[in-house]
Each structure stands twice: as C-alpha cells, then as structure tokens.
C-alpha cells in the first residue's frame, strides 16, 4: 500500500480515523472527509504528527456536490485514487411507528447516497488505477434490526448497489469489498438519531467490551490487500449472517429479544 492514494469518507472518528492511521502507517497517502472541521483538523494534526501524508477536506456525504469536490480535491492533491473507502455513516434508534420520516431520509442520504455519489465521481480514477472500492456496511446490512429500520435499509441498499457494481466491473478489474463490522467502539451510538431526529447522546452498549476501531481497521486493511469480496467481522457476526440464511423466522424472535434487552431500548416487549 506504499504511496497508494486512499480516500476515506468520514475519517475524523471511529473506524474511518483508524483506517486513516492504519493505511497511513503503511505508507499510503490519505484523504479524509467529514462535516465537522474542528474534528477533522484535529485528526489531520494527529496523523501528521505520526509522519502520515494526509489531507483533510470538509464534505457532507449526503451532498452530491460535496462528493464531487472531495474527489476533485483528492485528485488535485495526489494525482489519482487507488482506494475509495465509503465509510461515513450515521445510525438511528427508534421504533418505526414513532420515528420522524426525516430520520430515514437522512440515513439513506448519508449512508446509501453518500456511497453512490463518492463511487460515481471516483469511478474514472478507479478504472484507471484498477483500484478498490470499499463499502463499510454492517451486520445490519444482512439482517434487519429492530428500531434501526432506516439503518438496515441503508446498509441493505449499499450492499445491493455494491454487489451490482462489482459484477459490472468484473472485466475492468476494479475490486469491490463490502466490509461488515459487528459492534465496534466508536461515536456512532452517541450520534444515532432518536425518533425526533436528535442524536440520542448515549450508547446502550459497554463500548469498552466490543471490538476496537483499530482492530476493525487492521482486518479491513488485510482484506483490501488481498482484494477480498466480503468481510464479516466477529464470530458472532458470522453466526448471525449464517443462521439468518437458514432460519430467518427463528432469527426474528432471537433478534427481537436481544435488542429488547438493550439499555433504554425503545422496543416494548408486550
Ligand atoms: N461502530 C459500529 O458498531 C459499526 C458497526 C458496523 C458498521 N459501522 C459503520 O462504520 C462506519 C463508521 O462509523 P463509526 O462507527 O466509526 O462511527 P463514528 O465514530 O460516529 O464516525 C463516523 C464518521 O463519519 C462522519 N460522518 C457522519 N455523517 C457524515 C456526513 N453526512 N458527511 C460526512 N461525514 C460524515 C463523521 O464525521 P462528522 O460527524 O464530522 O461528519 C465521522 O468521521 C459507518 O458507516 C457505520 O455504519 C459501524
């Protein structure tokens, strides 16, 4: 990965930041994006202090024009793109009957359309480099999760889009990886939108007890190098995907019970 040019959307926190650090330490040139300029600049400083070649660009993944400008800036800075990592994402936690539909639109705009826009504008460069597209999806992209209708829908949509794109690109040698981490320590549950569209501001999980963003980044790095098709993380994640294929009805009940037990779960059990 030395001297490869890597564009990571949502590189100012969690998995995106860890990916920037991992690829950067392996000698890649990094472009990271995000909406919050302070957070981005802080991460840019931290990476530069580790001698990583990095450029931070403010861009909203939900905006087509921002994605176009992000890709243009990346090209101007480094002269090409070898790996595009569509990582920027937000989540939600609310029952569908209570949720403001704007929450679902926001999730689709950021997670799904953000991926589509970035791929569209990066495509000429990726075709030239025969590079990689990496979609950071989720186990929720294989198995619908209660109180996360918009999140699951956005990740299923991402996976359908990327599978179709991979198939289109078979002869053009552009590699497409769909990476599905299981629960990972990050800020995503704090920023997850509640029914009224405001961030829930807390995590229902013990963040210290789940996989670290750095460990996830190391797995994704290896999968990009090996040009793997899919990456499903943790044994529990793999079992969930497998059982869901074989016993979907049983999984409806198991998944319901699991998420109903979460701290402050919006899922009523009666
Ligand atoms: N953590 C998990 O348990 C987990 C599990 C499976 C999959 N994932 C996926 O991993 C990806 C990264 O999430 P994370 O867990 O690392 O969350 P995180 O710590 O909240 O980081 C999210 C990153 O995305 C950026 N972002 C959010 N909305 C954006 C937008 N509209 N435009 C540009 N950047 C945006 C954030 O920066 P700004 O807020 O400044 O824009 C931040 O840099 C997501 O796609 C998520 O669905 C996470």
PDB file of C-alpha atoms and ligand atoms in Angstrom:
ATOM      1  CA  UNK A   1       0.000   0.000   0.000  1.00  0.00           C
ATOM      2  CA  UNK A   2       3.054   2.279  -0.081  1.00  0.00           C
ATOM      3  CA  UNK A   3       2.302   5.526  -1.944  1.00  0.00           C
ATOM      4  CA  UNK A   4      -1.236   4.376  -2.764  1.00  0.00           C
ATOM      5  CA  UNK A   5      -3.841   7.143  -2.607  1.00  0.00           C
ATOM      6  CA  UNK A   6      -6.683   6.345  -0.232  1.00  0.00           C
ATOM      7  CA  UNK A   7      -9.848   8.453   0.092  1.00  0.00           C
ATOM      8  CA  UNK A   8     -11.803   7.761   3.292  1.00  0.00           C
ATOM      9  CA  UNK A   9     -15.177   9.421   3.811  1.00  0.00           C
ATOM     10  CA  UNK A  10     -15.901  10.061   7.485  1.00  0.00           C
ATOM     11  CA  UNK A  11     -12.276   9.881   8.534  1.00  0.00           C
ATOM     12  CA  UNK A  12     -12.481  12.023  11.642  1.00  0.00           C
ATOM     13  CA  UNK A  13     -13.697   9.414  14.125  1.00  0.00           C
ATOM     14  CA  UNK A  14     -14.028   5.707  14.884  1.00  0.00           C
ATOM     15  CA  UNK A  15     -13.388   3.227  12.069  1.00  0.00           C
ATOM     16  CA  UNK A  16     -12.573   5.912   9.459  1.00  0.00           C
ATOM     17  CA  UNK A  17      -9.945   7.517  11.671  1.00  0.00           C
ATOM     18  CA  UNK A  18      -8.436   4.098  12.495  1.00  0.00           C
ATOM     19  CA  UNK A  19      -8.333   3.249   8.768  1.00  0.00           C
ATOM     20  CA  UNK A  20      -6.565   6.547   8.013  1.00  0.00           C
ATOM     21  CA  UNK A  21      -3.978   5.723  10.664  1.00  0.00           C
ATOM     22  CA  UNK A  22      -3.506   2.104   9.510  1.00  0.00           C
ATOM     23  CA  UNK A  23      -3.137   2.883   5.783  1.00  0.00           C
ATOM     24  CA  UNK A  24      -1.057   5.984   6.616  1.00  0.00           C
ATOM     25  CA  UNK A  25       1.389   3.966   8.724  1.00  0.00           C
ATOM     26  CA  UNK A  26       1.764   1.534   5.808  1.00  0.00           C
ATOM     27  CA  UNK A  27       2.924   4.448   3.642  1.00  0.00           C
ATOM     28  CA  UNK A  28      -0.301   5.364   1.823  1.00  0.00           C
ATOM     29  CA  UNK A  29      -1.320   8.952   1.085  1.00  0.00           C
ATOM     30  CA  UNK A  30      -4.590   9.724   2.804  1.00  0.00           C
ATOM     31  CA  UNK A  31      -7.573  11.980   2.157  1.00  0.00           C
ATOM     32  CA  UNK A  32     -10.183  12.125   4.909  1.00  0.00           C
ATOM     33  CA  UNK A  33     -13.537  13.889   4.918  1.00  0.00           C
ATOM     34  CA  UNK A  34     -16.215  14.813   7.422  1.00  0.00           C
ATOM     35  CA  UNK A  35     -18.590  17.650   8.243  1.00  0.00           C
ATOM     36  CA  UNK A  36     -17.026  18.967  11.429  1.00  0.00           C
ATOM     37  CA  UNK A  37     -13.924  20.978  10.523  1.00  0.00           C
ATOM     38  CA  UNK A  38     -12.525  21.100  14.103  1.00  0.00           C
ATOM     39  CA  UNK A  39     -12.657  17.306  14.474  1.00  0.00           C
ATOM     40  CA  UNK A  40     -11.137  16.832  11.020  1.00  0.00           C
ATOM     41  CA  UNK A  41      -8.305  19.302  11.605  1.00  0.00           C
ATOM     42  CA  UNK A  42      -7.520  17.701  14.946  1.00  0.00           C
ATOM     43  CA  UNK A  43      -7.241  14.239  13.325  1.00  0.00           C
ATOM     44  CA  UNK A  44      -5.173  15.699  10.472  1.00  0.00           C
ATOM     45  CA  UNK A  45      -2.765  17.120  13.060  1.00  0.00           C
ATOM     46  CA  UNK A  46      -2.591  13.801  14.957  1.00  0.00           C
ATOM     47  CA  UNK A  47      -1.830  11.865  11.752  1.00  0.00           C
ATOM     48  CA  UNK A  48       0.748  14.367  10.529  1.00  0.00           C
ATOM     49  CA  UNK A  49       2.495  14.063  13.903  1.00  0.00           C
ATOM     50  CA  UNK A  50       2.980  10.359  13.000  1.00  0.00           C
ATOM     51  CA  UNK A  51       4.554  11.373   9.654  1.00  0.00           C
ATOM     52  CA  UNK A  52       1.447  10.327   7.746  1.00  0.00           C
ATOM     53  CA  UNK A  53       0.785  12.188   4.484  1.00  0.00           C
ATOM     54  CA  UNK A  54      -2.808  13.337   4.939  1.00  0.00           C
ATOM     55  CA  UNK A  55      -5.230  15.943   3.618  1.00  0.00           C
ATOM     56  CA  UNK A  56      -8.488  16.683   5.413  1.00  0.00           C
ATOM     57  CA  UNK A  57     -11.409  18.045   3.394  1.00  0.00           C
ATOM     58  CA  UNK A  58     -14.766  19.127   4.771  1.00  0.00           C
ATOM     59  CA  UNK A  59     -17.530  17.445   2.824  1.00  0.00           C
ATOM     60  CA  UNK A  60     -21.037  16.258   3.618  1.00  0.00           C
ATOM     61  CA  UNK A  61     -21.501  12.734   2.245  1.00  0.00           C
ATOM     62  CA  UNK A  62     -25.188  13.405   1.743  1.00  0.00           C
ATOM     63  CA  UNK A  63     -24.371  16.163  -0.767  1.00  0.00           C
ATOM     64  CA  UNK A  64     -23.619  15.261  -4.393  1.00  0.00           C
ATOM     65  CA  UNK A  65     -21.656  18.454  -4.985  1.00  0.00           C
ATOM     66  CA  UNK A  66     -19.539  17.917  -1.848  1.00  0.00           C
ATOM     67  CA  UNK A  67     -18.658  14.416  -3.061  1.00  0.00           C
ATOM     68  CA  UNK A  68     -17.691  15.749  -6.471  1.00  0.00           C
ATOM     69  CA  UNK A  69     -15.494  18.442  -4.881  1.00  0.00           C
ATOM     70  CA  UNK A  70     -13.945  15.924  -2.472  1.00  0.00           C
ATOM     71  CA  UNK A  71     -12.866  13.656  -5.326  1.00  0.00           C
ATOM     72  CA  UNK A  72     -11.592  16.614  -7.401  1.00  0.00           C
ATOM     73  CA  UNK A  73      -9.550  17.863  -4.435  1.00  0.00           C
ATOM     74  CA  UNK A  74      -8.119  14.384  -3.815  1.00  0.00           C
ATOM     75  CA  UNK A  75      -7.074  14.146  -7.472  1.00  0.00           C
ATOM     76  CA  UNK A  76      -5.570  17.648  -7.424  1.00  0.00           C
ATOM     77  CA  UNK A  77      -3.615  16.864  -4.259  1.00  0.00           C
ATOM     78  CA  UNK A  78      -2.220  13.445  -5.175  1.00  0.00           C
ATOM     79  CA  UNK A  79      -2.948  12.858  -8.901  1.00  0.00           C
ATOM     80  CA  UNK A  80      -5.225   9.809  -8.667  1.00  0.00           C
ATOM     81  CA  UNK A  81      -7.199   7.466  -6.429  1.00  0.00           C
ATOM     82  CA  UNK A  82      -6.295   3.851  -5.662  1.00  0.00           C
ATOM     83  CA  UNK A  83      -8.738   3.034  -2.873  1.00  0.00           C
ATOM     84  CA  UNK A  84     -12.077   4.702  -2.101  1.00  0.00           C
ATOM     85  CA  UNK A  85     -13.457   3.802   1.323  1.00  0.00           C
ATOM     86  CA  UNK A  86     -17.130   4.734   1.700  1.00  0.00           C
ATOM     87  CA  UNK A  87     -17.212   4.831   5.458  1.00  0.00           C
ATOM     88  CA  UNK A  88     -19.148   7.975   6.511  1.00  0.00           C
ATOM     89  CA  UNK A  89     -22.275   6.868   8.270  1.00  0.00           C
ATOM     90  CA  UNK A  90     -24.872   7.559  10.904  1.00  0.00           C
ATOM     91  CA  UNK A  91     -27.278   5.322  12.768  1.00  0.00           C
ATOM     92  CA  UNK A  92     -30.652   5.611  14.491  1.00  0.00           C
ATOM     93  CA  UNK A  93     -32.608   4.079  17.355  1.00  0.00           C
ATOM     94  CA  UNK A  94     -36.367   4.498  17.288  1.00  0.00           C
ATOM     95  CA  UNK A  95     -39.454   2.433  16.551  1.00  0.00           C
ATOM     96  CA  UNK A  96     -40.806   2.935  13.040  1.00  0.00           C
ATOM     97  CA  UNK A  97     -44.274   3.841  14.355  1.00  0.00           C
ATOM     98  CA  UNK A  98     -42.735   6.759  16.281  1.00  0.00           C
ATOM     99  CA  UNK A  99     -39.893   7.918  14.057  1.00  0.00           C
ATOM    100  CA  UNK A 100     -39.939  11.132  12.048  1.00  0.00           C
ATOM    101  CA  UNK A 101     -39.509  10.045   8.404  1.00  0.00           C
ATOM    102  CA  UNK A 102     -36.790  12.691   8.049  1.00  0.00           C
ATOM    103  CA  UNK A 103     -34.561  10.344  10.112  1.00  0.00           C
ATOM    104  CA  UNK A 104     -34.865   7.603   7.474  1.00  0.00           C
ATOM    105  CA  UNK A 105     -34.210  10.110   4.674  1.00  0.00           C
ATOM    106  CA  UNK A 106     -31.093  11.365   6.446  1.00  0.00           C
ATOM    107  CA  UNK A 107     -29.765   7.832   6.871  1.00  0.00           C
ATOM    108  CA  UNK A 108     -30.392   6.949   3.236  1.00  0.00           C
ATOM    109  CA  UNK A 109     -28.833  10.240   2.081  1.00  0.00           C
ATOM    110  CA  UNK A 110     -25.678   9.767   4.154  1.00  0.00           C
ATOM    111  CA  UNK A 111     -25.123   6.015   4.131  1.00  0.00           C
ATOM    112  CA  UNK A 112     -26.539   4.982   0.753  1.00  0.00           C
ATOM    113  CA  UNK A 113     -26.449   8.080  -1.457  1.00  0.00           C
ATOM    114  CA  UNK A 114     -23.127   9.109   0.096  1.00  0.00           C
ATOM    115  CA  UNK A 115     -21.680   5.815  -1.184  1.00  0.00           C
ATOM    116  CA  UNK A 116     -23.274   6.190  -4.620  1.00  0.00           C
ATOM    117  CA  UNK A 117     -22.032   9.785  -5.098  1.00  0.00           C
ATOM    118  CA  UNK A 118     -18.479   9.020  -3.965  1.00  0.00           C
ATOM    119  CA  UNK A 119     -18.287   5.946  -6.265  1.00  0.00           C
ATOM    120  CA  UNK A 120     -19.697   7.886  -9.216  1.00  0.00           C
ATOM    121  CA  UNK A 121     -17.167  10.717  -9.032  1.00  0.00           C
ATOM    122  CA  UNK A 122     -14.214   8.460  -8.176  1.00  0.00           C
ATOM    123  CA  UNK A 123     -15.005   5.928 -10.928  1.00  0.00           C
ATOM    124  CA  UNK A 124     -12.771   7.378 -13.704  1.00  0.00           C
ATOM    125  CA  UNK A 125      -9.780   7.321 -11.342  1.00  0.00           C
ATOM    126  CA  UNK A 126     -10.537   3.829 -10.015  1.00  0.00           C
ATOM    127  CA  UNK A 127     -10.931   2.455 -13.542  1.00  0.00           C
ATOM    128  CA  UNK A 128      -7.533   3.914 -14.378  1.00  0.00           C
ATOM    129  CA  UNK A 129      -5.805   2.586 -11.255  1.00  0.00           C
ATOM    130  CA  UNK A 130      -7.741  -0.747 -11.267  1.00  0.00           C
ATOM    131  CA  UNK A 131      -8.143   0.093  -7.640  1.00  0.00           C
ATOM    132  CA  UNK A 132     -10.571  -0.795  -4.845  1.00  0.00           C
ATOM    133  CA  UNK A 133     -13.939   0.401  -3.641  1.00  0.00           C
ATOM    134  CA  UNK A 134     -14.644  -0.460  -0.021  1.00  0.00           C
ATOM    135  CA  UNK A 135     -18.137  -0.092   1.398  1.00  0.00           C
ATOM    136  CA  UNK A 136     -18.302  -0.070   5.173  1.00  0.00           C
ATOM    137  CA  UNK A 137     -21.613  -1.795   5.718  1.00  0.00           C
ATOM    138  CA  UNK A 138     -22.735  -3.689   8.816  1.00  0.00           C
ATOM    139  CA  UNK A 139     -24.262  -6.940  10.020  1.00  0.00           C
ATOM    140  CA  UNK A 140     -27.423  -4.778   9.788  1.00  0.00           C
ATOM    141  CA  UNK A 141     -26.906  -4.976   6.013  1.00  0.00           C
ATOM    142  CA  UNK A 142     -27.551  -8.737   6.173  1.00  0.00           C
ATOM    143  CA  UNK A 143     -30.110  -8.891   8.960  1.00  0.00           C
ATOM    144  CA  UNK A 144     -32.771  -6.225   9.607  1.00  0.00           C
ATOM    145  CA  UNK A 145     -32.524  -4.910  13.149  1.00  0.00           C
ATOM    146  CA  UNK A 146     -35.486  -3.634  15.173  1.00  0.00           C
ATOM    147  CA  UNK A 147     -35.521   0.103  15.964  1.00  0.00           C
ATOM    148  CA  UNK A 148     -32.999   0.550  13.134  1.00  0.00           C
ATOM    149  CA  UNK A 149     -35.279   0.333  10.091  1.00  0.00           C
ATOM    150  CA  UNK A 150     -33.530   3.231   8.309  1.00  0.00           C
ATOM    151  CA  UNK A 151     -30.061   1.991   9.203  1.00  0.00           C
ATOM    152  CA  UNK A 152     -30.726  -1.565   7.994  1.00  0.00           C
ATOM    153  CA  UNK A 153     -32.432  -0.261   4.834  1.00  0.00           C
ATOM    154  CA  UNK A 154     -29.448   1.985   4.050  1.00  0.00           C
ATOM    155  CA  UNK A 155     -26.942  -0.844   4.543  1.00  0.00           C
ATOM    156  CA  UNK A 156     -29.002  -3.375   2.517  1.00  0.00           C
ATOM    157  CA  UNK A 157     -29.189  -0.739  -0.239  1.00  0.00           C
ATOM    158  CA  UNK A 158     -25.428  -0.156  -0.055  1.00  0.00           C
ATOM    159  CA  UNK A 159     -24.760  -3.890  -0.357  1.00  0.00           C
ATOM    160  CA  UNK A 160     -27.132  -4.335  -3.309  1.00  0.00           C
ATOM    161  CA  UNK A 161     -25.561  -1.370  -5.071  1.00  0.00           C
ATOM    162  CA  UNK A 162     -22.012  -2.604  -4.460  1.00  0.00           C
ATOM    163  CA  UNK A 163     -22.791  -6.193  -5.489  1.00  0.00           C
ATOM    164  CA  UNK A 164     -24.265  -4.970  -8.779  1.00  0.00           C
ATOM    165  CA  UNK A 165     -21.325  -2.628  -9.305  1.00  0.00           C
ATOM    166  CA  UNK A 166     -18.782  -5.374  -8.563  1.00  0.00           C
ATOM    167  CA  UNK A 167     -20.427  -7.576 -11.169  1.00  0.00           C
ATOM    168  CA  UNK A 168     -20.413  -4.750 -13.745  1.00  0.00           C
ATOM    169  CA  UNK A 169     -16.734  -4.185 -13.106  1.00  0.00           C
ATOM    170  CA  UNK A 170     -15.619  -7.821 -13.360  1.00  0.00           C
ATOM    171  CA  UNK A 171     -13.739  -7.328 -16.651  1.00  0.00           C
ATOM    172  CA  UNK A 172     -12.375  -3.928 -15.649  1.00  0.00           C
ATOM    173  CA  UNK A 173     -10.502  -5.268 -12.642  1.00  0.00           C
ATOM    174  CA  UNK A 174     -11.819  -2.777 -10.133  1.00  0.00           C
ATOM    175  CA  UNK A 175     -12.069  -4.561  -6.825  1.00  0.00           C
ATOM    176  CA  UNK A 176     -15.165  -4.100  -4.604  1.00  0.00           C
ATOM    177  CA  UNK A 177     -15.086  -5.112  -0.945  1.00  0.00           C
ATOM    178  CA  UNK A 178     -18.114  -4.996   1.335  1.00  0.00           C
ATOM    179  CA  UNK A 179     -16.844  -4.890   4.911  1.00  0.00           C
ATOM    180  CA  UNK A 180     -19.321  -5.607   7.678  1.00  0.00           C
ATOM    181  CA  UNK A 181     -18.014  -4.912  11.154  1.00  0.00           C
ATOM    182  CA  UNK A 182     -20.002  -6.106  14.149  1.00  0.00           C
ATOM    183  CA  UNK A 183     -20.390  -3.698  17.102  1.00  0.00           C
ATOM    184  CA  UNK A 184     -17.241  -1.549  17.222  1.00  0.00           C
ATOM    185  CA  UNK A 185     -16.124   1.070  19.732  1.00  0.00           C
ATOM    186  CA  UNK A 186     -16.855   4.482  18.178  1.00  0.00           C
ATOM    187  CA  UNK A 187     -19.058   7.533  18.415  1.00  0.00           C
ATOM    188  CA  UNK A 188     -21.842   6.092  16.241  1.00  0.00           C
ATOM    189  CA  UNK A 189     -24.264   5.217  19.027  1.00  0.00           C
ATOM    190  CA  UNK A 190     -23.943   8.709  20.573  1.00  0.00           C
ATOM    191  CA  UNK A 191     -24.764  10.369  17.259  1.00  0.00           C
ATOM    192  CA  UNK A 192     -27.508   7.826  16.380  1.00  0.00           C
ATOM    193  CA  UNK A 193     -30.748   9.682  15.716  1.00  0.00           C
ATOM    194  CA  UNK A 194     -33.710   9.241  18.044  1.00  0.00           C
ATOM    195  CA  UNK A 195     -37.368   9.362  16.899  1.00  0.00           C
ATOM    196  CA  UNK A 196     -37.407  13.187  16.747  1.00  0.00           C
ATOM    197  CA  UNK A 197     -34.195  13.365  14.689  1.00  0.00           C
ATOM    198  CA  UNK A 198     -31.926  14.468  17.536  1.00  0.00           C
ATOM    199  CA  UNK A 199     -28.796  12.475  18.435  1.00  0.00           C
ATOM    200  CA  UNK A 200     -29.575  10.059  21.272  1.00  0.00           C
ATOM    201  CA  UNK A 201     -26.371  11.203  23.006  1.00  0.00           C
ATOM    202  CA  UNK A 202     -25.628   7.903  24.763  1.00  0.00           C
ATOM    203  CA  UNK A 203     -24.575   4.379  23.928  1.00  0.00           C
ATOM    204  CA  UNK A 204     -26.673   1.423  25.062  1.00  0.00           C
ATOM    205  CA  UNK A 205     -23.533  -0.766  24.885  1.00  0.00           C
ATOM    206  CA  UNK A 206     -20.451  -1.110  27.036  1.00  0.00           C
ATOM    207  CA  UNK A 207     -18.182   0.456  24.409  1.00  0.00           C
ATOM    208  CA  UNK A 208     -15.035  -0.906  26.070  1.00  0.00           C
ATOM    209  CA  UNK A 209     -16.222  -4.506  25.673  1.00  0.00           C
ATOM    210  CA  UNK A 210     -16.663  -4.582  21.892  1.00  0.00           C
ATOM    211  CA  UNK A 211     -14.091  -4.721  19.064  1.00  0.00           C
ATOM    212  CA  UNK A 212     -11.846  -1.666  18.823  1.00  0.00           C
ATOM    213  CA  UNK A 213     -11.919   0.525  15.712  1.00  0.00           C
ATOM    214  CA  UNK A 214      -8.181  -0.190  15.321  1.00  0.00           C
ATOM    215  CA  UNK A 215      -8.780  -3.963  15.210  1.00  0.00           C
ATOM    216  CA  UNK A 216     -11.537  -3.463  12.620  1.00  0.00           C
ATOM    217  CA  UNK A 217      -9.210  -1.265  10.532  1.00  0.00           C
ATOM    218  CA  UNK A 218      -6.487  -3.938  10.616  1.00  0.00           C
ATOM    219  CA  UNK A 219      -8.949  -6.558   9.268  1.00  0.00           C
ATOM    220  CA  UNK A 220     -10.152  -4.191   6.533  1.00  0.00           C
ATOM    221  CA  UNK A 221      -6.575  -3.322   5.548  1.00  0.00           C
ATOM    222  CA  UNK A 222      -5.762  -7.033   5.096  1.00  0.00           C
ATOM    223  CA  UNK A 223      -8.961  -7.606   3.098  1.00  0.00           C
ATOM    224  CA  UNK A 224      -8.143  -4.695   0.749  1.00  0.00           C
ATOM    225  CA  UNK A 225      -4.620  -6.007   0.193  1.00  0.00           C
ATOM    226  CA  UNK A 226      -5.976  -9.497  -0.549  1.00  0.00           C
ATOM    227  CA  UNK A 227      -8.732  -7.973  -2.766  1.00  0.00           C
ATOM    228  CA  UNK A 228     -11.380  -9.926  -0.861  1.00  0.00           C
ATOM    229  CA  UNK A 229     -15.039  -9.776  -1.848  1.00  0.00           C
ATOM    230  CA  UNK A 230     -16.600  -9.753   1.633  1.00  0.00           C
ATOM    231  CA  UNK A 231     -15.504  -9.293   5.198  1.00  0.00           C
ATOM    232  CA  UNK A 232     -17.855 -10.166   8.052  1.00  0.00           C
ATOM    233  CA  UNK A 233     -16.416  -9.453  11.443  1.00  0.00           C
ATOM    234  CA  UNK A 234     -16.554 -11.385  14.688  1.00  0.00           C
ATOM    235  CA  UNK A 235     -17.649 -14.972  15.101  1.00  0.00           C
ATOM    236  CA  UNK A 236     -20.983 -13.725  16.422  1.00  0.00           C
ATOM    237  CA  UNK A 237     -21.436 -11.621  13.278  1.00  0.00           C
ATOM    238  CA  UNK A 238     -20.667 -14.599  11.028  1.00  0.00           C
ATOM    239  CA  UNK A 239     -23.068 -16.852  13.002  1.00  0.00           C
ATOM    240  CA  UNK A 240     -25.810 -14.205  12.761  1.00  0.00           C
ATOM    241  CA  UNK A 241     -25.465 -13.977   8.964  1.00  0.00           C
ATOM    242  CA  UNK A 242     -25.332 -17.777   8.603  1.00  0.00           C
ATOM    243  CA  UNK A 243     -28.293 -18.518  10.900  1.00  0.00           C
ATOM    244  CA  UNK A 244     -30.326 -15.795   9.234  1.00  0.00           C
ATOM    245  CA  UNK A 245     -29.938 -17.529   5.863  1.00  0.00           C
ATOM    246  CA  UNK A 246     -31.009 -20.903   7.262  1.00  0.00           C
ATOM    247  CA  UNK A 247     -33.558 -19.999   9.946  1.00  0.00           C
ATOM    248  CA  UNK A 248     -34.916 -16.492   9.299  1.00  0.00           C
ATOM    249  CA  UNK A 249     -38.098 -16.960  11.366  1.00  0.00           C
ATOM    250  CA  UNK A 250     -36.213 -18.184  14.409  1.00  0.00           C
ATOM    251  CA  UNK A 251     -33.847 -15.226  13.978  1.00  0.00           C
ATOM    252  CA  UNK A 252     -36.769 -12.742  14.001  1.00  0.00           C
ATOM    253  CA  UNK A 253     -37.520 -13.785  17.567  1.00  0.00           C
ATOM    254  CA  UNK A 254     -33.897 -14.049  18.700  1.00  0.00           C
ATOM    255  CA  UNK A 255     -33.007 -10.626  17.302  1.00  0.00           C
ATOM    256  CA  UNK A 256     -36.140  -9.052  18.810  1.00  0.00           C
ATOM    257  CA  UNK A 257     -35.325 -10.497  22.259  1.00  0.00           C
ATOM    258  CA  UNK A 258     -31.686  -9.395  22.017  1.00  0.00           C
ATOM    259  CA  UNK A 259     -32.465  -5.788  21.143  1.00  0.00           C
ATOM    260  CA  UNK A 260     -35.398  -5.554  23.573  1.00  0.00           C
ATOM    261  CA  UNK A 261     -32.882  -6.254  26.374  1.00  0.00           C
ATOM    262  CA  UNK A 262     -30.649  -3.269  25.410  1.00  0.00           C
ATOM    263  CA  UNK A 263     -30.288  -0.397  27.866  1.00  0.00           C
ATOM    264  CA  UNK A 264     -33.218   2.056  27.407  1.00  0.00           C
ATOM    265  CA  UNK A 265     -34.498   0.008  24.470  1.00  0.00           C
ATOM    266  CA  UNK A 266     -37.423   1.656  22.656  1.00  0.00           C
ATOM    267  CA  UNK A 267     -38.725  -1.854  21.877  1.00  0.00           C
ATOM    268  CA  UNK A 268     -41.720  -2.673  24.071  1.00  0.00           C
ATOM    269  CA  UNK A 269     -41.763  -6.372  24.955  1.00  0.00           C
ATOM    270  CA  UNK A 270     -45.565  -6.572  25.409  1.00  0.00           C
TER     271      UNK A 270
HETATM  272  N1  LIG B   1     -19.353   1.304  15.264  1.00  0.00           N
HETATM  273  C1  LIG B   1     -20.059   0.251  14.946  1.00  0.00           C
HETATM  274  O1  LIG B   1     -20.527  -0.505  15.812  1.00  0.00           O
HETATM  275  C2  LIG B   1     -20.276  -0.078  13.480  1.00  0.00           C
HETATM  276  C3  LIG B   1     -20.663  -1.380  13.151  1.00  0.00           C
HETATM  277  C4  LIG B   1     -20.873  -1.682  11.809  1.00  0.00           C
HETATM  278  C5  LIG B   1     -20.704  -0.725  10.835  1.00  0.00           C
HETATM  279  N2  LIG B   1     -20.332   0.538  11.193  1.00  0.00           N
HETATM  280  C6  LIG B   1     -20.180   1.537  10.123  1.00  0.00           C
HETATM  281  O2  LIG B   1     -18.888   2.090  10.188  1.00  0.00           O
HETATM  282  C7  LIG B   1     -18.919   3.401   9.602  1.00  0.00           C
HETATM  283  C8  LIG B   1     -18.156   4.358  10.503  1.00  0.00           C
HETATM  284  O3  LIG B   1     -18.853   4.505  11.719  1.00  0.00           O
HETATM  285  P1  LIG B   1     -18.150   4.648  13.155  1.00  0.00           P
HETATM  286  O4  LIG B   1     -18.701   3.574  13.991  1.00  0.00           O
HETATM  287  O5  LIG B   1     -16.706   4.800  13.019  1.00  0.00           O
HETATM  288  O6  LIG B   1     -18.863   5.996  13.642  1.00  0.00           O
HETATM  289  P2  LIG B   1     -18.323   7.413  14.166  1.00  0.00           P
HETATM  290  O7  LIG B   1     -17.267   7.240  15.187  1.00  0.00           O
HETATM  291  O8  LIG B   1     -19.559   8.141  14.532  1.00  0.00           O
HETATM  292  O9  LIG B   1     -17.671   8.050  12.860  1.00  0.00           O
HETATM  293  C9  LIG B   1     -18.474   8.443  11.778  1.00  0.00           C
HETATM  294  C10 LIG B   1     -17.645   9.294  10.830  1.00  0.00           C
HETATM  295  O10 LIG B   1     -18.489   9.623   9.704  1.00  0.00           O
HETATM  296  C11 LIG B   1     -18.546  11.038   9.581  1.00  0.00           C
HETATM  297  N3  LIG B   1     -19.855  11.422   9.077  1.00  0.00           N
HETATM  298  C12 LIG B   1     -21.083  11.196   9.591  1.00  0.00           C
HETATM  299  N4  LIG B   1     -22.027  11.752   8.806  1.00  0.00           N
HETATM  300  C13 LIG B   1     -21.371  12.328   7.772  1.00  0.00           C
HETATM  301  C14 LIG B   1     -21.766  13.064   6.635  1.00  0.00           C
HETATM  302  N5  LIG B   1     -23.053  13.351   6.382  1.00  0.00           N
HETATM  303  N6  LIG B   1     -20.807  13.508   5.793  1.00  0.00           N
HETATM  304  C15 LIG B   1     -19.504  13.271   6.023  1.00  0.00           C
HETATM  305  N7  LIG B   1     -19.056  12.583   7.067  1.00  0.00           N
HETATM  306  C16 LIG B   1     -19.992  12.122   7.934  1.00  0.00           C
HETATM  307  C17 LIG B   1     -18.274  11.592  10.979  1.00  0.00           C
HETATM  308  O11 LIG B   1     -17.764  12.931  10.936  1.00  0.00           O
HETATM  309  P3  LIG B   1     -18.731  14.226  11.078  1.00  0.00           P
HETATM  310  O12 LIG B   1     -19.755  13.904  12.100  1.00  0.00           O
HETATM  311  O13 LIG B   1     -17.832  15.355  11.427  1.00  0.00           O
HETATM  312  O14 LIG B   1     -19.333  14.424   9.708  1.00  0.00           O
HETATM  313  C18 LIG B   1     -17.193  10.614  11.445  1.00  0.00           C
HETATM  314  O15 LIG B   1     -15.943  10.963  10.920  1.00  0.00           O
HETATM  315  C19 LIG B   1     -20.394   3.739   9.398  1.00  0.00           C
HETATM  316  O16 LIG B   1     -20.728   3.587   8.049  1.00  0.00           O
HETATM  317  C20 LIG B   1     -21.114   2.719  10.256  1.00  0.00           C
HETATM  318  O17 LIG B   1     -22.411   2.445   9.769  1.00  0.00           O
HETATM  319  C21 LIG B   1     -20.099   0.880  12.489  1.00  0.00           C
END
